[in-house]
GROMACS .gro file of N, CA and C in nm:
model
  300
    1MET      N    1  -0.317   0.497   2.142
    1MET     CA    2  -0.299   0.638   2.123
    1MET      C    3  -0.397   0.685   2.016
    2THR      N    4  -0.465   0.791   2.044
    2THR     CA    5  -0.560   0.846   1.948
    2THR      C    6  -0.528   0.992   1.925
    3TRP      N    7  -0.521   1.029   1.800
    3TRP     CA    8  -0.501   1.169   1.763
    3TRP      C    9  -0.628   1.215   1.693
    4GLY      N   10  -0.687   1.321   1.741
    4GLY     CA   11  -0.807   1.374   1.678
    4GLY      C   12  -0.778   1.507   1.610
    5TYR      N   13  -0.833   1.522   1.491
    5TYR     CA   14  -0.814   1.645   1.414
    5TYR      C   15  -0.949   1.689   1.359
    6PRO      N   16  -0.964   1.819   1.336
    6PRO     CA   17  -1.093   1.868   1.284
    6PRO      C   18  -1.110   1.834   1.136
    7PRO      N   19  -1.234   1.838   1.088
    7PRO     CA   20  -1.257   1.819   0.944
    7PRO      C   21  -1.174   1.920   0.865
    8GLY      N   22  -1.118   1.874   0.757
    8GLY     CA   23  -1.038   1.961   0.671
    8GLY      C   24  -0.890   1.963   0.702
    9PHE      N   25  -0.848   1.891   0.809
    9PHE     CA   26  -0.706   1.894   0.845
    9PHE      C   27  -0.617   1.840   0.734
   10ASN      N   28  -0.670   1.750   0.652
   10ASN     CA   29  -0.593   1.687   0.546
   10ASN      C   30  -0.639   1.737   0.409
   11GLY      N   31  -0.710   1.845   0.408
   11GLY     CA   32  -0.760   1.905   0.284
   11GLY      C   33  -0.730   2.054   0.284
   12ARG      N   34  -0.832   2.133   0.301
   12ARG     CA   35  -0.816   2.278   0.298
   12ARG      C   36  -0.722   2.332   0.406
   13LEU      N   37  -0.717   2.265   0.518
   13LEU     CA   38  -0.634   2.313   0.629
   13LEU      C   39  -0.499   2.243   0.637
   14ALA      N   40  -0.465   2.167   0.535
   14ALA     CA   41  -0.341   2.087   0.539
   14ALA      C   42  -0.217   2.173   0.561
   15SER      N   43  -0.212   2.292   0.504
   15SER     CA   44  -0.092   2.375   0.521
   15SER      C   45  -0.072   2.413   0.668
   16LEU      N   46  -0.179   2.421   0.746
   16LEU     CA   47  -0.167   2.452   0.888
   16LEU      C   48  -0.132   2.329   0.971
   17PHE      N   49  -0.186   2.213   0.934
   17PHE     CA   50  -0.171   2.094   1.016
   17PHE      C   51  -0.052   2.006   0.979
   18THR      N   52  -0.004   2.011   0.856
   18THR     CA   53   0.104   1.921   0.814
   18THR      C   54   0.228   1.930   0.903
   19PRO      N   55   0.279   2.049   0.935
   19PRO     CA   56   0.398   2.052   1.022
   19PRO      C   57   0.374   1.987   1.159
   20MET      N   58   0.256   2.009   1.217
   20MET     CA   59   0.226   1.951   1.347
   20MET      C   60   0.216   1.798   1.339
   21VAL      N   61   0.148   1.748   1.237
   21VAL     CA   62   0.134   1.603   1.223
   21VAL      C   63   0.270   1.539   1.197
   22ARG      N   64   0.354   1.603   1.115
   22ARG     CA   65   0.490   1.551   1.092
   22ARG      C   66   0.567   1.540   1.222
   23ARG      N   67   0.560   1.645   1.305
   23ARG     CA   68   0.632   1.642   1.433
   23ARG      C   69   0.580   1.528   1.521
   24ARG      N   70   0.449   1.508   1.521
   24ARG     CA   71   0.392   1.400   1.603
   24ARG      C   72   0.437   1.263   1.552
   25VAL      N   73   0.435   1.244   1.421
   25VAL     CA   74   0.479   1.117   1.363
   25VAL      C   75   0.627   1.094   1.393
   26ASP      N   76   0.709   1.196   1.372
   26ASP     CA   77   0.853   1.182   1.399
   26ASP      C   78   0.880   1.155   1.547
   27GLY      N   79   0.806   1.222   1.635
   27GLY     CA   80   0.823   1.198   1.779
   27GLY      C   81   0.785   1.056   1.817
   28LEU      N   82   0.676   1.008   1.762
   28LEU     CA   83   0.633   0.870   1.790
   28LEU      C   84   0.736   0.771   1.737
   29ARG      N   85   0.788   0.796   1.618
   29ARG     CA   86   0.892   0.707   1.562
   29ARG      C   87   1.014   0.705   1.653
   30ARG      N   88   1.057   0.821   1.703
   30ARG     CA   89   1.174   0.826   1.793
   30ARG      C   90   1.148   0.747   1.921
   31ARG      N   91   1.029   0.766   1.980
   31ARG     CA   92   0.998   0.693   2.104
   31ARG      C   93   0.998   0.541   2.079
   32LEU      N   94   0.938   0.498   1.970
   32LEU     CA   95   0.936   0.355   1.938
   32LEU      C   96   1.076   0.302   1.910
   33ALA      N   97   1.155   0.379   1.838
   33ALA     CA   98   1.292   0.336   1.806
   33ALA      C   99   1.375   0.324   1.934
   34ASN      N  100   1.361   0.419   2.025
   34ASN     CA  101   1.436   0.413   2.150
   34ASN      C  102   1.390   0.297   2.238
   35ALA      N  103   1.262   0.269   2.239
   35ALA     CA  104   1.210   0.162   2.323
   35ALA      C  105   1.242   0.023   2.270
   36HIS      N  106   1.259   0.012   2.139
   36HIS     CA  107   1.274  -0.121   2.080
   36HIS      C  108   1.402  -0.140   2.000
   37ASP      N  109   1.491  -0.041   2.001
   37ASP     CA  110   1.618  -0.050   1.927
   37ASP      C  111   1.601  -0.081   1.780
   38ALA      N  112   1.495  -0.030   1.720
   38ALA     CA  113   1.473  -0.050   1.577
   38ALA      C  114   1.385   0.063   1.525
   39ASP      N  115   1.415   0.107   1.405
   39ASP     CA  116   1.333   0.210   1.341
   39ASP      C  117   1.202   0.146   1.296
   40PRO      N  118   1.087   0.198   1.340
   40PRO     CA  119   0.961   0.133   1.304
   40PRO      C  120   0.925   0.153   1.157
   41MET      N  121   0.845   0.062   1.107
   41MET     CA  122   0.786   0.077   0.975
   41MET      C  123   0.672   0.177   0.986
   42VAL      N  124   0.655   0.258   0.881
   42VAL     CA  125   0.543   0.353   0.876
   42VAL      C  126   0.458   0.312   0.756
   43ILE      N  127   0.331   0.287   0.783
   43ILE     CA  128   0.237   0.247   0.678
   43ILE      C  129   0.141   0.361   0.655
   44THR      N  130   0.138   0.411   0.534
   44THR     CA  131   0.045   0.520   0.502
   44THR      C  132  -0.072   0.463   0.423
   45PRO      N  133  -0.195   0.496   0.466
   45PRO     CA  134  -0.313   0.434   0.405
   45PRO      C  135  -0.365   0.502   0.280
   46GLY      N  136  -0.304   0.610   0.240
   46GLY     CA  137  -0.350   0.681   0.120
   46GLY      C  138  -0.251   0.788   0.082
   47PRO      N  139  -0.256   0.835  -0.041
   47PRO     CA  140  -0.156   0.931  -0.087
   47PRO      C  141  -0.157   1.063  -0.012
   48ARG      N  142  -0.270   1.103   0.042
   48ARG     CA  143  -0.275   1.232   0.111
   48ARG      C  144  -0.204   1.228   0.246
   49PHE      N  145  -0.167   1.109   0.293
   49PHE     CA  146  -0.094   1.097   0.418
   49PHE      C  147   0.057   1.091   0.396
   50GLY      N  148   0.101   1.080   0.271
   50GLY     CA  149   0.244   1.075   0.239
   50GLY      C  150   0.323   1.193   0.292
   51PRO      N  151   0.273   1.316   0.282
   51PRO     CA  152   0.350   1.430   0.333
   51PRO      C  153   0.383   1.421   0.482
   52TYR      N  154   0.304   1.348   0.558
   52TYR     CA  155   0.331   1.335   0.702
   52TYR      C  156   0.449   1.243   0.729
   53ALA      N  157   0.486   1.163   0.631
   53ALA     CA  158   0.597   1.069   0.646
   53ALA      C  159   0.719   1.115   0.566
   54ALA      N  160   0.734   1.245   0.550
   54ALA     CA  161   0.842   1.300   0.467
   54ALA      C  162   0.981   1.260   0.515
   55SER      N  163   0.999   1.242   0.645
   55SER     CA  164   1.133   1.210   0.696
   55SER      C  165   1.159   1.060   0.708
   56VAL      N  166   1.063   0.979   0.670
   56VAL     CA  167   1.078   0.833   0.680
   56VAL      C  168   1.161   0.783   0.562
   57SER      N  169   1.262   0.702   0.593
   57SER     CA  170   1.345   0.648   0.486
   57SER      C  171   1.264   0.548   0.404
   58PRO      N  172   1.296   0.535   0.275
   58PRO     CA  173   1.221   0.441   0.189
   58PRO      C  174   1.218   0.298   0.244
   59SER      N  175   1.324   0.256   0.310
   59SER     CA  176   1.327   0.118   0.361
   59SER      C  177   1.227   0.096   0.474
   60ARG      N  178   1.176   0.204   0.532
   60ARG     CA  179   1.082   0.193   0.644
   60ARG      C  180   0.942   0.242   0.608
   61LEU      N  181   0.920   0.280   0.482
   61LEU     CA  182   0.793   0.337   0.440
   61LEU      C  183   0.715   0.240   0.352
   62VAL      N  184   0.590   0.213   0.391
   62VAL     CA  185   0.500   0.126   0.317
   62VAL      C  186   0.380   0.208   0.274
   63TYR      N  187   0.349   0.202   0.147
   63TYR     CA  188   0.227   0.267   0.097
   63TYR      C  189   0.125   0.159   0.071
   64ARG      N  190   0.020   0.157   0.151
   64ARG     CA  191  -0.088   0.058   0.136
   64ARG      C  192  -0.195   0.121   0.047
   65ASN      N  193  -0.185   0.093  -0.081
   65ASN     CA  194  -0.275   0.150  -0.180
   65ASN      C  195  -0.397   0.059  -0.195
   66TYR      N  196  -0.510   0.105  -0.146
   66TYR     CA  197  -0.630   0.022  -0.148
   66TYR      C  198  -0.734   0.070  -0.247
   67ASP      N  199  -0.705   0.174  -0.322
   67ASP     CA  200  -0.806   0.228  -0.412
   67ASP      C  201  -0.740   0.301  -0.528
   68ASP      N  202  -0.818   0.332  -0.627
   68ASP     CA  203  -0.773   0.413  -0.740
   68ASP      C  204  -0.799   0.559  -0.703
   69PHE      N  205  -0.693   0.636  -0.681
   69PHE     CA  206  -0.708   0.774  -0.637
   69PHE      C  207  -0.704   0.874  -0.752
   70ALA      N  208  -0.703   0.826  -0.875
   70ALA     CA  209  -0.701   0.915  -0.991
   70ALA      C  210  -0.836   0.985  -1.004
   71THR      N  211  -0.834   1.099  -1.072
   71THR     CA  212  -0.959   1.165  -1.111
   71THR      C  213  -0.971   1.146  -1.261
   72TYR      N  214  -1.095   1.144  -1.310
   72TYR     CA  215  -1.119   1.115  -1.450
   72TYR      C  216  -1.194   1.229  -1.516
   73ASP      N  217  -1.151   1.264  -1.638
   73ASP     CA  218  -1.221   1.369  -1.713
   73ASP      C  219  -1.342   1.308  -1.785
   74ALA      N  220  -1.411   1.391  -1.862
   74ALA     CA  221  -1.534   1.346  -1.930
   74ALA      C  222  -1.509   1.231  -2.027
   75GLU      N  223  -1.389   1.223  -2.083
   75GLU     CA  224  -1.356   1.114  -2.176
   75GLU      C  225  -1.303   0.989  -2.104
   76GLY      N  226  -1.295   0.997  -1.973
   76GLY     CA  227  -1.247   0.882  -1.896
   76GLY      C  228  -1.097   0.875  -1.883
   77GLN      N  229  -1.026   0.981  -1.918
   77GLN     CA  230  -0.880   0.983  -1.907
   77GLN      C  231  -0.841   1.016  -1.762
   78PRO      N  232  -0.752   0.935  -1.704
   78PRO     CA  233  -0.717   0.957  -1.564
   78PRO      C  234  -0.610   1.065  -1.545
   79THR      N  235  -0.616   1.130  -1.433
   79THR     CA  236  -0.509   1.216  -1.383
   79THR      C  237  -0.474   1.161  -1.245
   80GLU      N  238  -0.353   1.112  -1.233
   80GLU     CA  239  -0.312   1.051  -1.106
   80GLU      C  240  -0.306   1.156  -0.995
   81HIS      N  241  -0.330   1.112  -0.874
   81HIS     CA  242  -0.324   1.201  -0.758
   81HIS      C  243  -0.180   1.248  -0.742
   82PRO      N  244  -0.156   1.380  -0.730
   82PRO     CA  245  -0.018   1.429  -0.724
   82PRO      C  246   0.061   1.375  -0.605
   83ASP      N  247  -0.004   1.355  -0.491
   83ASP     CA  248   0.069   1.299  -0.377
   83ASP      C  249   0.107   1.154  -0.401
   84GLU      N  250   0.027   1.082  -0.481
   84GLU     CA  251   0.060   0.943  -0.513
   84GLU      C  252   0.181   0.938  -0.606
   85ASP      N  253   0.190   1.033  -0.699
   85ASP     CA  254   0.307   1.039  -0.788
   85ASP      C  255   0.436   1.057  -0.709
   86GLU      N  256   0.429   1.124  -0.596
   86GLU     CA  257   0.547   1.145  -0.512
   86GLU      C  258   0.570   1.026  -0.420
   87LEU      N  259   0.462   0.967  -0.370
   87LEU     CA  260   0.474   0.862  -0.269
   87LEU      C  261   0.519   0.728  -0.326
   88ILE      N  262   0.469   0.690  -0.441
   88ILE     CA  263   0.501   0.558  -0.496
   88ILE      C  264   0.651   0.539  -0.519
   89PRO      N  265   0.721   0.632  -0.583
   89PRO     CA  266   0.866   0.609  -0.599
   89PRO      C  267   0.944   0.616  -0.468
   90ARG      N  268   0.890   0.684  -0.367
   90ARG     CA  269   0.960   0.702  -0.241
   90ARG      C  270   0.942   0.584  -0.146
   91ALA      N  271   0.829   0.516  -0.154
   91ALA     CA  272   0.802   0.406  -0.061
   91ALA      C  273   0.887   0.284  -0.095
   92GLY      N  274   0.939   0.220   0.008
   92GLY     CA  275   1.017   0.099  -0.012
   92GLY      C  276   0.930  -0.019  -0.051
   93LEU      N  277   0.802  -0.014  -0.013
   93LEU     CA  278   0.708  -0.120  -0.046
   93LEU      C  279   0.572  -0.056  -0.076
   94VAL      N  280   0.512  -0.097  -0.186
   94VAL     CA  281   0.377  -0.055  -0.220
   94VAL      C  282   0.291  -0.181  -0.223
   95ALA      N  283   0.195  -0.188  -0.132
   95ALA     CA  284   0.101  -0.299  -0.128
   95ALA      C  285  -0.027  -0.250  -0.193
   96CYS      N  286  -0.057  -0.301  -0.311
   96CYS     CA  287  -0.166  -0.248  -0.392
   96CYS      C  288  -0.280  -0.347  -0.401
   97ALA      N  289  -0.401  -0.299  -0.370
   97ALA     CA  290  -0.521  -0.380  -0.383
   97ALA      C  291  -0.615  -0.321  -0.487
   98SER      N  292  -0.570  -0.221  -0.558
   98SER     CA  293  -0.653  -0.154  -0.658
   98SER      C  294  -0.649  -0.228  -0.791
   99TYR      N  295  -0.762  -0.237  -0.856
   99TYR     CA  296  -0.769  -0.301  -0.987
   99TYR      C  297  -0.684  -0.225  -1.089
  100TYR      N  298  -0.684  -0.094  -1.081
  100TYR     CA  299  -0.607  -0.011  -1.172
  100TYR      C  300  -0.471   0.019  -1.118
   0.00000   0.00000   0.00000
């Protein structure tokens, strides 16, 4: 299955696309659950994808953190990505490959 979206769907256009992507994710989860008698695991590859998994229970949500998503000011002080601040406590498992 392939879902194609235009550039900006997860940035400037996120407010337009988030409800549609959530519905698609939830629909796919329902179809998989019905076909296999189990709620599937949802793996999100970055903090900006967390909002699409809003209805996923923590026991079924995996955050695969592969990078440092913080932004840094001129003095090198980090500001964590706001979606990551929400996703990390919500995910049942965080698989982290980031040095930081």
